[in-house]
C-alpha cells in the first residue's frame, strides 16, 4: 500500500479504512493510470468515427447482440468499470442528452487530449499547468451557446417503424402513424374518416360497487340481457351518428361492442400504449375520452385514410393525414435483419436530433475535418503568444484536433500524414473551408462538396471533452475503500479483532 506521506502524527490511510482497501497516488499510479484507462476507451470508439467507421459487435450482460458504430450505444452497453473511463462515458451521455449526436467526437477528442497531456507530464509539466493551458485553449476555440430563436420542435413527432424484409431503398416516410398490428374486426379501410378516441376502452361499463341481481324466471333473464344489449347498441349508434367512421380504443374492446361496431360500419383499432394513444391524438387532432359516449364535433379527429396494409409479411395499420394540422410523421425502415434495422433507427435518431439542434442554433461550419484543421492552426498560433508553461498545453490542444482528419483518413484507407500536410498547406494559403474528400482521397472545398457540421454539436462536444479531461487530470489519488474481490465474509464472534 502507498501512504499519504508524512502527515501529522505519522498516521497512514490504513488506520481509517477497512482491510483490503486499495490506495493509489502520485503521477505514475493515479494520473497516468487514469489517462491510460480513458485512452483505451477512446481507442475503441475512434475507429467508428466518420462515414467509413467500422462496426463493433457488443454482447451485453443479457446476451443481447449489438452490431453498430454508434458510440453512445457502444459505451452504454460495455458496462465500463474504471472510474476515470466512466467520466468519459458520462460526458458522452451528456452530449447525447443535450444534443443527440456527437458522442463519438466527445470520447475520441477527450482521449486525444489525455494522450497529449501524458506527453506533457513526461516532459515535466505539472497537471495543473496543463489544465490552465487546456482551459485557455477551449475558451479560444468555443463560445457559450445561447439559442437566439429556439423552436418548439419535438423529436417525439418523428416515429420509426422497423419492418424486417426488403432493403434500405424500400424505406418510406408516412405523414401520420404506422401501428404494427392489425385492426380489430372485419373493416380494414376507411377514407376521409372522422376518428373517435376512447382511452377507457370500448366495452360495457362496470359498476364501482358490487351488486346482486335476483332473477326469478327465464323471462326476467332474457329481458336483462336485452337491456344490456340495447344500452351498448345505443352507445355505439350515438358514436356512429356523430359522424365517426373509426373508433380507437385504449383498452379492451368487448365482443358485444365490436358486434355493433360492425353493424354500424365502424372500423375499430386497439392501441394499448398510452404514449401511442397520445401520438395518435396528435396525428388526428382528436381528444381522448375517458368513457364510451357520443363525442362532440370538437372531440372528433380526422384522418385522410385508415387502412390495414401488408408490408414484408407483417400486417400494419396506417393512419395517414396529409393535413397541415398533423405534426407526426413515421419513417418506415426496411432491412434484412433486426441488427441493421436497429442501426438505421439510431441513424434516424441522430438526424432528427440534429434538426432539433438546428432549431436552437442554425449556424453551420465546414465539415470533412476543415474546421478541426483551422482550429489546430489558430491554436498553435495562439500558443506562440503565451509566455508561461501553459503554452505547451495550448499547442498540444491544437495538435489534438489532428485526430479527426487522421482518423477519417485511416478509416477510409488513405495516407493520413499526406492528407494532413495538404490540409495545413491549404489552410495556410487562406482556404479555410478545405477538408477531406474521402471518395477521391484528396483535399477539396467542403462547401463545394456540401459537407457541413452543426456548430452547436461540435461546440458542446469540445466543451464536454475539455471538461472531462480537466476532471481526470485533477485526480491525483484513487482510494478504493471496499475490499478488492467483493465483500468480505462477516467476522466470527461479533467483535472487531483490531
CSV table of C-alpha atoms in Angstrom, one decimal:
chain,number,residue,atom,x,y,z
A,1,UNK,CA,0.0,0.0,0.0
A,2,UNK,CA,1.0,3.6,-0.6
A,3,UNK,CA,0.7,6.0,2.3
A,4,UNK,CA,-0.5,9.6,2.1
A,5,UNK,CA,3.0,10.8,3.0
A,6,UNK,CA,4.5,12.5,6.1
A,7,UNK,CA,1.3,13.8,7.5
A,8,UNK,CA,1.0,14.9,11.1
A,9,UNK,CA,1.4,12.2,13.7
A,10,UNK,CA,2.6,9.7,11.2
A,11,UNK,CA,-0.9,8.3,10.7
A,12,UNK,CA,-1.4,6.4,7.5
A,13,UNK,CA,-4.6,5.9,5.5
A,14,UNK,CA,-4.7,2.3,6.6
A,15,UNK,CA,-5.9,3.5,10.0
A,16,UNK,CA,-9.1,4.9,8.6
A,17,UNK,CA,-10.1,2.3,6.0
A,18,UNK,CA,-11.1,-1.3,6.1
A,19,UNK,CA,-8.6,-4.1,5.5
A,20,UNK,CA,-8.3,-4.9,1.8
A,21,UNK,CA,-8.7,-1.3,0.5
A,22,UNK,CA,-6.7,-0.1,-2.4
A,23,UNK,CA,-4.9,3.3,-2.5
A,24,UNK,CA,-3.0,4.7,-5.5
A,25,UNK,CA,-1.4,8.2,-5.6
A,26,UNK,CA,1.0,10.3,-7.5
A,27,UNK,CA,1.6,10.7,-11.2
A,28,UNK,CA,2.6,7.1,-12.0
A,29,UNK,CA,-0.1,5.3,-10.0
A,30,UNK,CA,-3.1,7.7,-10.3
A,31,UNK,CA,-2.8,10.3,-13.1
A,32,UNK,CA,-1.1,8.1,-15.7
A,33,UNK,CA,-3.3,5.1,-14.9
A,34,UNK,CA,-6.4,7.2,-15.3
A,35,UNK,CA,-5.1,8.6,-18.6
A,36,UNK,CA,-4.4,5.1,-19.8
A,37,UNK,CA,-7.8,3.7,-19.0
A,38,UNK,CA,-9.6,6.7,-20.7
A,39,UNK,CA,-7.3,6.3,-23.7
A,40,UNK,CA,-8.3,2.6,-24.1
A,41,UNK,CA,-12.0,3.5,-24.1
A,42,UNK,CA,-11.3,6.2,-26.7
A,43,UNK,CA,-9.4,3.8,-28.9
A,44,UNK,CA,-12.4,1.5,-29.0
A,45,UNK,CA,-14.8,4.2,-30.4
A,46,UNK,CA,-12.3,6.1,-32.5
A,47,UNK,CA,-12.3,3.5,-35.4
A,48,UNK,CA,-16.1,4.0,-35.7
A,49,UNK,CA,-15.7,7.8,-36.3
A,50,UNK,CA,-16.9,9.1,-39.7
A,51,UNK,CA,-18.7,7.7,-42.7
A,52,UNK,CA,-16.2,4.9,-43.1
A,53,UNK,CA,-16.2,4.0,-39.5
A,54,UNK,CA,-16.1,0.3,-38.5
A,55,UNK,CA,-18.9,-1.5,-36.7
A,56,UNK,CA,-18.5,-3.1,-33.3
A,57,UNK,CA,-20.2,-6.2,-32.1
A,58,UNK,CA,-21.1,-5.8,-28.4
A,59,UNK,CA,-22.7,-8.5,-26.3
A,60,UNK,CA,-24.2,-7.1,-23.1
A,61,UNK,CA,-24.9,-8.8,-19.8
A,62,UNK,CA,-28.3,-10.1,-21.1
A,63,UNK,CA,-26.5,-11.8,-24.1
A,64,UNK,CA,-28.1,-9.3,-26.5
A,65,UNK,CA,-26.1,-8.6,-29.6
A,66,UNK,CA,-25.4,-5.1,-30.8
A,67,UNK,CA,-23.7,-4.5,-34.2
A,68,UNK,CA,-23.3,-0.8,-34.5
A,69,UNK,CA,-20.9,2.1,-35.0
A,70,UNK,CA,-22.9,4.4,-32.7
A,71,UNK,CA,-20.5,5.4,-29.9
A,72,UNK,CA,-23.3,6.2,-27.4
A,73,UNK,CA,-24.7,2.6,-27.8
A,74,UNK,CA,-21.3,1.1,-27.6
A,75,UNK,CA,-20.2,2.7,-24.3
A,76,UNK,CA,-23.6,2.3,-22.7
A,77,UNK,CA,-23.6,-1.5,-23.3
A,78,UNK,CA,-19.9,-2.0,-22.4
A,79,UNK,CA,-20.6,-1.5,-18.6
A,80,UNK,CA,-17.3,0.4,-18.1
A,81,UNK,CA,-16.0,-0.1,-14.5
A,82,UNK,CA,-12.9,2.1,-14.3
A,83,UNK,CA,-13.8,5.4,-12.6
A,84,UNK,CA,-11.8,7.6,-15.0
A,85,UNK,CA,-13.2,5.9,-18.1
A,86,UNK,CA,-16.6,6.2,-16.6
A,87,UNK,CA,-16.2,10.0,-16.7
A,88,UNK,CA,-15.8,9.8,-20.5
A,89,UNK,CA,-19.0,7.7,-20.6
A,90,UNK,CA,-20.8,10.4,-18.6
A,91,UNK,CA,-19.5,13.1,-20.9
A,92,UNK,CA,-20.8,11.1,-23.9
A,93,UNK,CA,-24.2,10.7,-22.2
A,94,UNK,CA,-24.4,14.4,-21.5
A,95,UNK,CA,-23.6,15.1,-25.2
A,96,UNK,CA,-26.3,12.6,-26.3
A,97,UNK,CA,-28.9,14.0,-23.9
A,98,UNK,CA,-28.1,17.6,-24.7
A,99,UNK,CA,-27.5,17.4,-28.5
A,100,UNK,CA,-28.4,13.8,-29.5
A,101,UNK,CA,-25.3,13.4,-31.7
A,102,UNK,CA,-21.5,13.8,-31.5
A,103,UNK,CA,-20.9,11.3,-28.7
A,104,UNK,CA,-18.0,9.7,-30.6
A,105,UNK,CA,-16.3,13.0,-31.2
A,106,UNK,CA,-16.6,13.7,-27.5
A,107,UNK,CA,-14.9,10.5,-26.4
A,108,UNK,CA,-12.3,10.4,-29.2
A,109,UNK,CA,-11.3,14.0,-28.7
A,110,UNK,CA,-11.1,13.6,-24.9
A,111,UNK,CA,-8.8,10.5,-25.4
A,112,UNK,CA,-6.6,12.5,-27.7
A,113,UNK,CA,-6.3,15.4,-25.2
A,114,UNK,CA,-5.4,13.0,-22.5
A,115,UNK,CA,-2.8,11.3,-24.8
A,116,UNK,CA,-1.2,14.7,-25.4
A,117,UNK,CA,-1.4,15.5,-21.6
A,118,UNK,CA,0.6,12.4,-20.9
A,119,UNK,CA,3.3,13.6,-23.3
A,120,UNK,CA,3.5,16.9,-21.4
A,121,UNK,CA,3.6,15.2,-18.0
A,122,UNK,CA,6.5,13.0,-19.1
A,123,UNK,CA,8.2,16.2,-20.3
A,124,UNK,CA,8.0,17.6,-16.8
A,125,UNK,CA,4.8,19.8,-16.8
A,126,UNK,CA,2.5,19.6,-13.8
A,127,UNK,CA,-1.1,18.6,-14.4
A,128,UNK,CA,-2.3,22.0,-13.0
A,129,UNK,CA,-0.3,23.8,-15.7
A,130,UNK,CA,-1.8,21.5,-18.4
A,131,UNK,CA,-5.3,22.3,-17.0
A,132,UNK,CA,-4.7,26.0,-17.2
A,133,UNK,CA,-3.5,25.7,-20.8
A,134,UNK,CA,-6.4,23.5,-21.9
A,135,UNK,CA,-8.9,25.9,-20.3
A,136,UNK,CA,-7.4,28.8,-22.2
A,137,UNK,CA,-7.5,26.8,-25.4
A,138,UNK,CA,-11.1,25.7,-25.1
A,139,UNK,CA,-12.2,29.3,-24.3
A,140,UNK,CA,-10.4,30.4,-27.5
A,141,UNK,CA,-11.9,27.6,-29.6
A,142,UNK,CA,-15.6,27.7,-28.4
A,143,UNK,CA,-18.1,30.3,-27.1
A,144,UNK,CA,-21.1,29.7,-24.8
A,145,UNK,CA,-24.1,28.8,-26.9
A,146,UNK,CA,-27.1,30.9,-26.3
A,147,UNK,CA,-30.0,30.0,-28.6
A,148,UNK,CA,-31.4,33.1,-30.1
A,149,UNK,CA,-34.6,31.7,-31.7
A,150,UNK,CA,-35.5,28.3,-30.1
A,151,UNK,CA,-38.3,26.5,-31.8
A,152,UNK,CA,-40.8,24.0,-30.3
A,153,UNK,CA,-39.7,21.1,-32.4
A,154,UNK,CA,-40.4,17.8,-30.6
A,155,UNK,CA,-38.3,14.8,-31.6
A,156,UNK,CA,-41.1,12.5,-30.5
A,157,UNK,CA,-43.1,13.7,-33.5
A,158,UNK,CA,-40.9,11.7,-35.8
A,159,UNK,CA,-41.6,8.0,-35.3
A,160,UNK,CA,-39.8,4.9,-36.6
A,161,UNK,CA,-41.5,1.6,-37.6
A,162,UNK,CA,-39.0,-1.2,-38.3
A,163,UNK,CA,-40.2,-3.9,-40.6
A,164,UNK,CA,-37.9,-6.9,-41.5
A,165,UNK,CA,-37.6,-7.6,-45.2
A,166,UNK,CA,-36.5,-5.7,-48.3
A,167,UNK,CA,-33.7,-3.2,-48.2
A,168,UNK,CA,-32.9,0.4,-47.2
A,169,UNK,CA,-34.2,1.7,-50.6
A,170,UNK,CA,-37.6,0.3,-49.8
A,171,UNK,CA,-37.9,2.6,-46.8
A,172,UNK,CA,-40.5,5.4,-46.9
A,173,UNK,CA,-42.0,8.2,-44.9
A,174,UNK,CA,-45.6,8.3,-44.0
A,175,UNK,CA,-47.3,11.5,-42.9
A,176,UNK,CA,-49.1,10.1,-40.0
A,177,UNK,CA,-48.6,6.9,-37.9
A,178,UNK,CA,-47.9,3.3,-38.6
A,179,UNK,CA,-49.2,0.9,-36.0
A,180,UNK,CA,-47.5,-2.6,-36.1
A,181,UNK,CA,-50.7,-4.5,-35.6
A,182,UNK,CA,-54.0,-5.3,-37.4
A,183,UNK,CA,-57.4,-3.7,-36.9
A,184,UNK,CA,-60.0,-5.3,-34.7
A,185,UNK,CA,-62.9,-6.7,-36.7
A,186,UNK,CA,-63.5,-7.1,-40.4
A,187,UNK,CA,-63.5,-3.5,-41.5
A,188,UNK,CA,-59.9,-2.8,-42.7
A,189,UNK,CA,-60.1,0.5,-44.5
A,190,UNK,CA,-61.9,3.8,-44.3
A,191,UNK,CA,-61.2,7.1,-46.1
A,192,UNK,CA,-61.9,10.7,-45.1
A,193,UNK,CA,-62.8,9.4,-41.7
A,194,UNK,CA,-63.7,11.2,-38.5
A,195,UNK,CA,-62.0,9.4,-35.6
A,196,UNK,CA,-63.2,8.9,-32.1
A,197,UNK,CA,-60.7,8.0,-29.4
A,198,UNK,CA,-61.7,6.4,-26.1
A,199,UNK,CA,-58.9,5.9,-23.6
A,200,UNK,CA,-61.1,3.8,-21.3
A,201,UNK,CA,-61.9,1.2,-23.8
A,202,UNK,CA,-65.0,0.2,-25.9
A,203,UNK,CA,-67.0,-2.0,-23.6
A,204,UNK,CA,-69.8,-2.1,-21.2
A,205,UNK,CA,-69.1,0.0,-18.1
A,206,UNK,CA,-68.6,-1.9,-14.8
A,207,UNK,CA,-70.2,-0.6,-11.6
A,208,UNK,CA,-67.9,0.8,-8.9
A,209,UNK,CA,-69.6,-1.3,-6.2
A,210,UNK,CA,-70.6,-5.0,-6.3
A,211,UNK,CA,-74.3,-5.7,-6.5
A,212,UNK,CA,-76.6,-8.7,-6.7
A,213,UNK,CA,-79.4,-9.1,-9.3
A,214,UNK,CA,-82.1,-11.5,-8.3
A,215,UNK,CA,-83.8,-13.2,-11.4
A,216,UNK,CA,-87.0,-15.2,-10.8
A,217,UNK,CA,-87.7,-16.5,-14.3
A,218,UNK,CA,-86.3,-17.1,-17.7
A,219,UNK,CA,-88.3,-14.1,-18.9
A,220,UNK,CA,-86.5,-11.9,-16.5
A,221,UNK,CA,-83.1,-13.2,-17.6
A,222,UNK,CA,-84.0,-12.6,-21.3
A,223,UNK,CA,-85.2,-9.0,-20.5
A,224,UNK,CA,-82.0,-8.3,-18.5
A,225,UNK,CA,-79.8,-9.4,-21.4
A,226,UNK,CA,-81.8,-7.4,-23.9
A,227,UNK,CA,-81.5,-4.3,-21.7
A,228,UNK,CA,-77.7,-4.6,-21.6
A,229,UNK,CA,-77.6,-5.2,-25.4
A,230,UNK,CA,-79.8,-2.3,-26.1
A,231,UNK,CA,-77.6,0.0,-23.9
A,232,UNK,CA,-74.5,-1.0,-25.8
A,233,UNK,CA,-76.2,-0.5,-29.2
A,234,UNK,CA,-77.4,2.9,-28.1
A,235,UNK,CA,-73.8,4.0,-27.2
A,236,UNK,CA,-72.3,2.6,-30.4
A,237,UNK,CA,-75.1,4.2,-32.5
A,238,UNK,CA,-74.5,7.5,-30.9
A,239,UNK,CA,-70.8,7.4,-31.9
A,240,UNK,CA,-71.8,6.5,-35.5
A,241,UNK,CA,-74.4,9.3,-35.5
A,242,UNK,CA,-71.7,11.8,-34.5
A,243,UNK,CA,-70.0,11.2,-37.9
A,244,UNK,CA,-67.2,9.0,-36.8
A,245,UNK,CA,-66.0,6.2,-39.2
A,246,UNK,CA,-63.3,4.8,-36.9
A,247,UNK,CA,-63.0,4.1,-33.2
A,248,UNK,CA,-59.7,3.9,-31.4
A,249,UNK,CA,-59.7,2.1,-28.1
A,250,UNK,CA,-57.1,2.5,-25.4
A,251,UNK,CA,-58.2,-0.6,-23.5
A,252,UNK,CA,-60.3,-3.7,-24.1
A,253,UNK,CA,-62.9,-4.0,-26.9
A,254,UNK,CA,-65.9,-6.0,-25.8
A,255,UNK,CA,-67.4,-8.7,-28.1
A,256,UNK,CA,-70.9,-7.1,-27.9
A,257,UNK,CA,-69.5,-3.6,-28.6
A,258,UNK,CA,-67.5,-5.0,-31.6
A,259,UNK,CA,-70.6,-6.7,-32.9
A,260,UNK,CA,-72.5,-3.3,-33.1
A,261,UNK,CA,-69.4,-1.5,-34.5
A,262,UNK,CA,-69.5,-4.0,-37.4
A,263,UNK,CA,-73.2,-3.4,-37.8
A,264,UNK,CA,-72.7,0.4,-38.0
A,265,UNK,CA,-69.7,0.1,-40.3
A,266,UNK,CA,-67.2,1.5,-37.7
A,267,UNK,CA,-63.5,0.5,-38.1
A,268,UNK,CA,-62.0,-0.4,-34.7
A,269,UNK,CA,-58.4,0.0,-33.6
A,270,UNK,CA,-56.9,-1.1,-30.3
A,271,UNK,CA,-53.9,0.9,-29.0
A,272,UNK,CA,-52.7,-0.4,-25.7
A,273,UNK,CA,-49.8,2.0,-25.2
A,274,UNK,CA,-50.9,5.3,-23.7
A,275,UNK,CA,-48.0,7.1,-25.4
A,276,UNK,CA,-49.0,5.7,-28.8
A,277,UNK,CA,-52.6,6.8,-28.0
A,278,UNK,CA,-51.3,10.4,-27.3
A,279,UNK,CA,-49.4,10.4,-30.6
A,280,UNK,CA,-52.4,9.2,-32.5
A,281,UNK,CA,-54.4,12.0,-30.9
A,282,UNK,CA,-51.8,14.4,-32.2
A,283,UNK,CA,-51.9,12.8,-35.6
A,284,UNK,CA,-55.7,13.1,-36.0
A,285,UNK,CA,-56.4,16.1,-33.7
A,286,UNK,CA,-58.8,14.0,-31.6
A,287,UNK,CA,-59.5,14.3,-27.9
A,288,UNK,CA,-59.3,11.1,-25.9
A,289,UNK,CA,-62.5,10.5,-23.9
A,290,UNK,CA,-62.5,8.5,-20.7
A,291,UNK,CA,-65.7,6.5,-21.2
A,292,UNK,CA,-67.7,5.4,-24.2
A,293,UNK,CA,-70.1,8.2,-25.1
A,294,UNK,CA,-71.1,10.4,-28.0
A,295,UNK,CA,-68.2,12.7,-28.9
A,296,UNK,CA,-68.8,16.3,-29.9
A,297,UNK,CA,-67.5,17.7,-33.1
A,298,UNK,CA,-64.6,19.3,-31.3
A,299,UNK,CA,-63.6,16.0,-29.7
A,300,UNK,CA,-63.5,14.1,-33.1
A,301,UNK,CA,-60.3,13.8,-35.0
A,302,UNK,CA,-59.8,13.4,-38.8
A,303,UNK,CA,-57.7,11.1,-41.0
A,304,UNK,CA,-57.4,11.1,-44.7
A,305,UNK,CA,-57.3,7.3,-44.6
A,306,UNK,CA,-57.0,4.5,-42.0
A,307,UNK,CA,-56.1,1.2,-43.6
A,308,UNK,CA,-54.5,-2.2,-42.9
A,309,UNK,CA,-51.7,-3.0,-45.2
A,310,UNK,CA,-49.2,-5.9,-45.5
A,311,UNK,CA,-45.6,-4.9,-45.6
A,312,UNK,CA,-42.9,-7.6,-45.7
A,313,UNK,CA,-45.3,-10.2,-44.4
A,314,UNK,CA,-46.4,-8.1,-41.5
A,315,UNK,CA,-49.8,-6.5,-41.2
A,316,UNK,CA,-49.7,-2.9,-40.1
A,317,UNK,CA,-52.3,-0.2,-39.7
A,318,UNK,CA,-51.5,3.1,-41.5
A,319,UNK,CA,-53.2,6.3,-40.2
A,320,UNK,CA,-52.4,8.8,-42.8
A,321,UNK,CA,-53.1,12.5,-42.6
A,322,UNK,CA,-51.6,15.0,-45.0
A,323,UNK,CA,-53.4,18.0,-43.5
A,324,UNK,CA,-51.4,20.9,-42.1
A,325,UNK,CA,-52.6,20.2,-38.5
A,326,UNK,CA,-50.8,16.9,-38.4
A,327,UNK,CA,-47.5,17.1,-36.6
A,328,UNK,CA,-46.5,13.4,-36.6
A,329,UNK,CA,-44.6,11.5,-39.3
A,330,UNK,CA,-43.4,7.9,-39.4
A,331,UNK,CA,-40.3,6.6,-41.1
A,332,UNK,CA,-40.9,3.1,-42.2
A,333,UNK,CA,-37.5,1.4,-42.2
A,334,UNK,CA,-36.8,-1.8,-44.2
A,335,UNK,CA,-33.8,-4.1,-43.8
A,336,UNK,CA,-32.8,-7.7,-43.9
A,337,UNK,CA,-32.0,-8.2,-40.2
A,338,UNK,CA,-33.0,-6.7,-36.9
A,339,UNK,CA,-29.4,-5.5,-36.3
A,340,UNK,CA,-29.4,-3.5,-39.5
A,341,UNK,CA,-32.8,-2.0,-38.6
A,342,UNK,CA,-31.6,-1.1,-35.1
A,343,UNK,CA,-28.6,0.7,-36.5
A,344,UNK,CA,-30.8,2.5,-39.1
A,345,UNK,CA,-33.1,3.6,-36.3
A,346,UNK,CA,-30.1,5.1,-34.4
A,347,UNK,CA,-29.0,6.9,-37.6
A,348,UNK,CA,-32.5,8.4,-37.9
A,349,UNK,CA,-32.5,9.4,-34.3
A,350,UNK,CA,-29.2,11.2,-34.8
A,351,UNK,CA,-30.6,13.1,-37.8
A,352,UNK,CA,-33.8,14.1,-36.0
A,353,UNK,CA,-31.8,15.4,-33.0
A,354,UNK,CA,-29.5,17.3,-35.4
A,355,UNK,CA,-32.6,19.0,-36.9
A,356,UNK,CA,-33.8,19.8,-33.3
A,357,UNK,CA,-30.5,21.4,-32.6
A,358,UNK,CA,-30.7,23.4,-35.8
A,359,UNK,CA,-33.9,24.9,-34.5
A,360,UNK,CA,-32.0,26.1,-31.4
A,361,UNK,CA,-29.0,27.4,-33.3
A,362,UNK,CA,-28.8,27.1,-37.1
A,363,UNK,CA,-25.2,28.1,-37.5
A,364,UNK,CA,-23.2,25.7,-39.6
A,365,UNK,CA,-19.4,25.2,-40.1
A,366,UNK,CA,-17.4,23.4,-42.8
A,367,UNK,CA,-17.2,19.7,-42.3
A,368,UNK,CA,-14.9,17.0,-43.6
A,369,UNK,CA,-12.3,18.0,-40.9
A,370,UNK,CA,-11.9,21.5,-42.3
A,371,UNK,CA,-12.9,23.1,-39.1
A,372,UNK,CA,-10.6,21.0,-37.0
A,373,UNK,CA,-7.6,21.8,-39.1
A,374,UNK,CA,-8.3,25.5,-38.9
A,375,UNK,CA,-8.7,25.4,-35.1
A,376,UNK,CA,-5.4,23.5,-34.9
A,377,UNK,CA,-3.7,26.1,-36.9
A,378,UNK,CA,-5.1,29.0,-34.9
A,379,UNK,CA,-4.4,27.5,-31.5
A,380,UNK,CA,-0.8,26.8,-32.5
A,381,UNK,CA,-0.5,30.5,-33.4
A,382,UNK,CA,-2.2,31.5,-30.1
A,383,UNK,CA,0.2,29.3,-28.1
A,384,UNK,CA,3.2,31.2,-29.5
A,385,UNK,CA,1.8,34.4,-27.9
A,386,UNK,CA,1.8,32.9,-24.4
A,387,UNK,CA,4.9,33.1,-22.3
A,388,UNK,CA,4.2,30.6,-19.5
A,389,UNK,CA,4.5,26.9,-19.4
A,390,UNK,CA,0.8,26.6,-20.4
A,391,UNK,CA,1.8,27.5,-23.9
A,392,UNK,CA,2.8,23.9,-24.4
A,393,UNK,CA,-0.6,22.6,-23.3
A,394,UNK,CA,-2.3,25.1,-25.7
A,395,UNK,CA,-0.1,23.8,-28.5
A,396,UNK,CA,-0.9,20.2,-27.6
A,397,UNK,CA,-4.6,21.0,-27.5
A,398,UNK,CA,-4.3,22.3,-31.1
A,399,UNK,CA,-2.4,19.2,-32.1
A,400,UNK,CA,-5.3,17.1,-30.7
A,401,UNK,CA,-7.6,18.4,-33.4
A,402,UNK,CA,-5.4,16.5,-35.9
A,403,UNK,CA,-7.1,13.3,-34.5
A,404,UNK,CA,-10.2,14.0,-36.7
A,405,UNK,CA,-8.6,14.2,-40.1
A,406,UNK,CA,-6.2,11.4,-39.2
A,407,UNK,CA,-8.9,9.1,-38.1
A,408,UNK,CA,-11.2,9.9,-41.1
A,409,UNK,CA,-8.2,9.2,-43.4
A,410,UNK,CA,-7.2,6.0,-41.7
A,411,UNK,CA,-10.8,4.6,-41.6
A,412,UNK,CA,-11.1,5.3,-45.3
A,413,UNK,CA,-7.7,3.6,-46.1
A,414,UNK,CA,-5.9,6.9,-47.0
A,415,UNK,CA,-2.5,8.1,-46.1
A,416,UNK,CA,-3.1,10.3,-43.0
A,417,UNK,CA,0.2,12.2,-43.0
A,418,UNK,CA,0.0,13.3,-46.6
A,419,UNK,CA,-3.7,14.4,-46.2
A,420,UNK,CA,-2.9,16.4,-43.0
A,421,UNK,CA,0.1,18.1,-44.6
A,422,UNK,CA,-2.0,19.0,-47.6
A,423,UNK,CA,-4.8,20.4,-45.4
A,424,UNK,CA,-2.3,22.6,-43.4
A,425,UNK,CA,-0.9,23.9,-46.7
A,426,UNK,CA,-4.3,24.8,-48.0
A,427,UNK,CA,-5.4,26.5,-44.7
A,428,UNK,CA,-2.1,28.4,-44.5
A,429,UNK,CA,-2.9,29.8,-48.0
A,430,UNK,CA,-6.2,31.1,-46.7
A,431,UNK,CA,-8.5,28.3,-47.9
A,432,UNK,CA,-10.2,27.7,-44.6
A,433,UNK,CA,-13.0,25.6,-46.0
A,434,UNK,CA,-10.8,22.9,-47.4
A,435,UNK,CA,-11.5,19.4,-46.0
A,436,UNK,CA,-11.1,15.7,-47.0
A,437,UNK,CA,-12.9,14.2,-49.9
A,438,UNK,CA,-12.9,10.6,-48.7
A,439,UNK,CA,-14.2,9.2,-52.1
A,440,UNK,CA,-11.4,10.7,-54.2
A,441,UNK,CA,-8.8,10.7,-51.4
A,442,UNK,CA,-8.0,14.4,-52.0
A,443,UNK,CA,-8.4,17.8,-50.3
A,444,UNK,CA,-11.4,19.8,-51.6
A,445,UNK,CA,-13.6,22.7,-50.5
A,446,UNK,CA,-16.2,21.4,-48.0
A,447,UNK,CA,-18.7,23.9,-49.2
A,448,UNK,CA,-18.5,22.6,-52.8
A,449,UNK,CA,-18.9,19.1,-51.5
A,450,UNK,CA,-21.9,20.3,-49.4
A,451,UNK,CA,-20.4,18.8,-46.3
A,452,UNK,CA,-21.4,20.9,-43.2
A,453,UNK,CA,-21.3,20.3,-39.5
A,454,UNK,CA,-23.6,21.9,-37.0
A,455,UNK,CA,-21.9,24.5,-34.9
A,456,UNK,CA,-23.7,23.7,-31.6
A,457,UNK,CA,-23.0,19.9,-31.9
A,458,UNK,CA,-19.2,20.5,-32.3
A,459,UNK,CA,-19.2,23.2,-29.7
A,460,UNK,CA,-20.8,21.1,-27.0
A,461,UNK,CA,-18.6,18.1,-27.9
A,462,UNK,CA,-15.4,20.1,-27.5
A,463,UNK,CA,-16.7,21.6,-24.3
A,464,UNK,CA,-17.6,18.3,-22.7
A,465,UNK,CA,-14.3,16.8,-23.9
A,466,UNK,CA,-12.2,19.6,-22.3
A,467,UNK,CA,-14.3,19.5,-19.1
A,468,UNK,CA,-13.9,15.7,-18.6
A,469,UNK,CA,-10.1,15.8,-19.4
A,470,UNK,CA,-9.6,18.6,-16.8
A,471,UNK,CA,-11.5,16.5,-14.3
A,472,UNK,CA,-9.4,13.4,-15.0
A,473,UNK,CA,-6.1,15.4,-14.7
A,474,UNK,CA,-7.2,16.9,-11.4
A,475,UNK,CA,-7.4,13.4,-9.8
A,476,UNK,CA,-4.1,12.6,-8.1
A,477,UNK,CA,-5.3,9.8,-5.8
A,478,UNK,CA,-7.5,6.8,-6.2
A,479,UNK,CA,-8.9,5.3,-2.9
A,480,UNK,CA,-11.0,2.2,-3.2
A,481,UNK,CA,-12.5,1.8,0.2
A,482,UNK,CA,-14.2,-1.5,-0.3
A,483,UNK,CA,-12.0,-4.7,-0.3
A,484,UNK,CA,-10.8,-6.0,-3.6
A,485,UNK,CA,-12.7,-9.0,-4.9
A,486,UNK,CA,-16.1,-8.2,-3.5
A,487,UNK,CA,-17.5,-8.1,0.1
A,488,UNK,CA,-15.7,-9.8,2.9
A,489,UNK,CA,-17.4,-12.6,4.9
A,490,UNK,CA,-18.6,-11.4,8.3
A,491,UNK,CA,-16.2,-11.9,11.2
A,492,UNK,CA,-16.9,-14.5,13.8
A,493,UNK,CA,-17.8,-13.6,17.4
A,494,UNK,CA,-19.4,-10.2,16.7
A,495,UNK,CA,-16.5,-8.1,18.0
A,496,UNK,CA,-13.7,-6.4,16.0
A,497,UNK,CA,-10.4,-8.0,16.2
A,498,UNK,CA,-8.3,-4.8,15.5
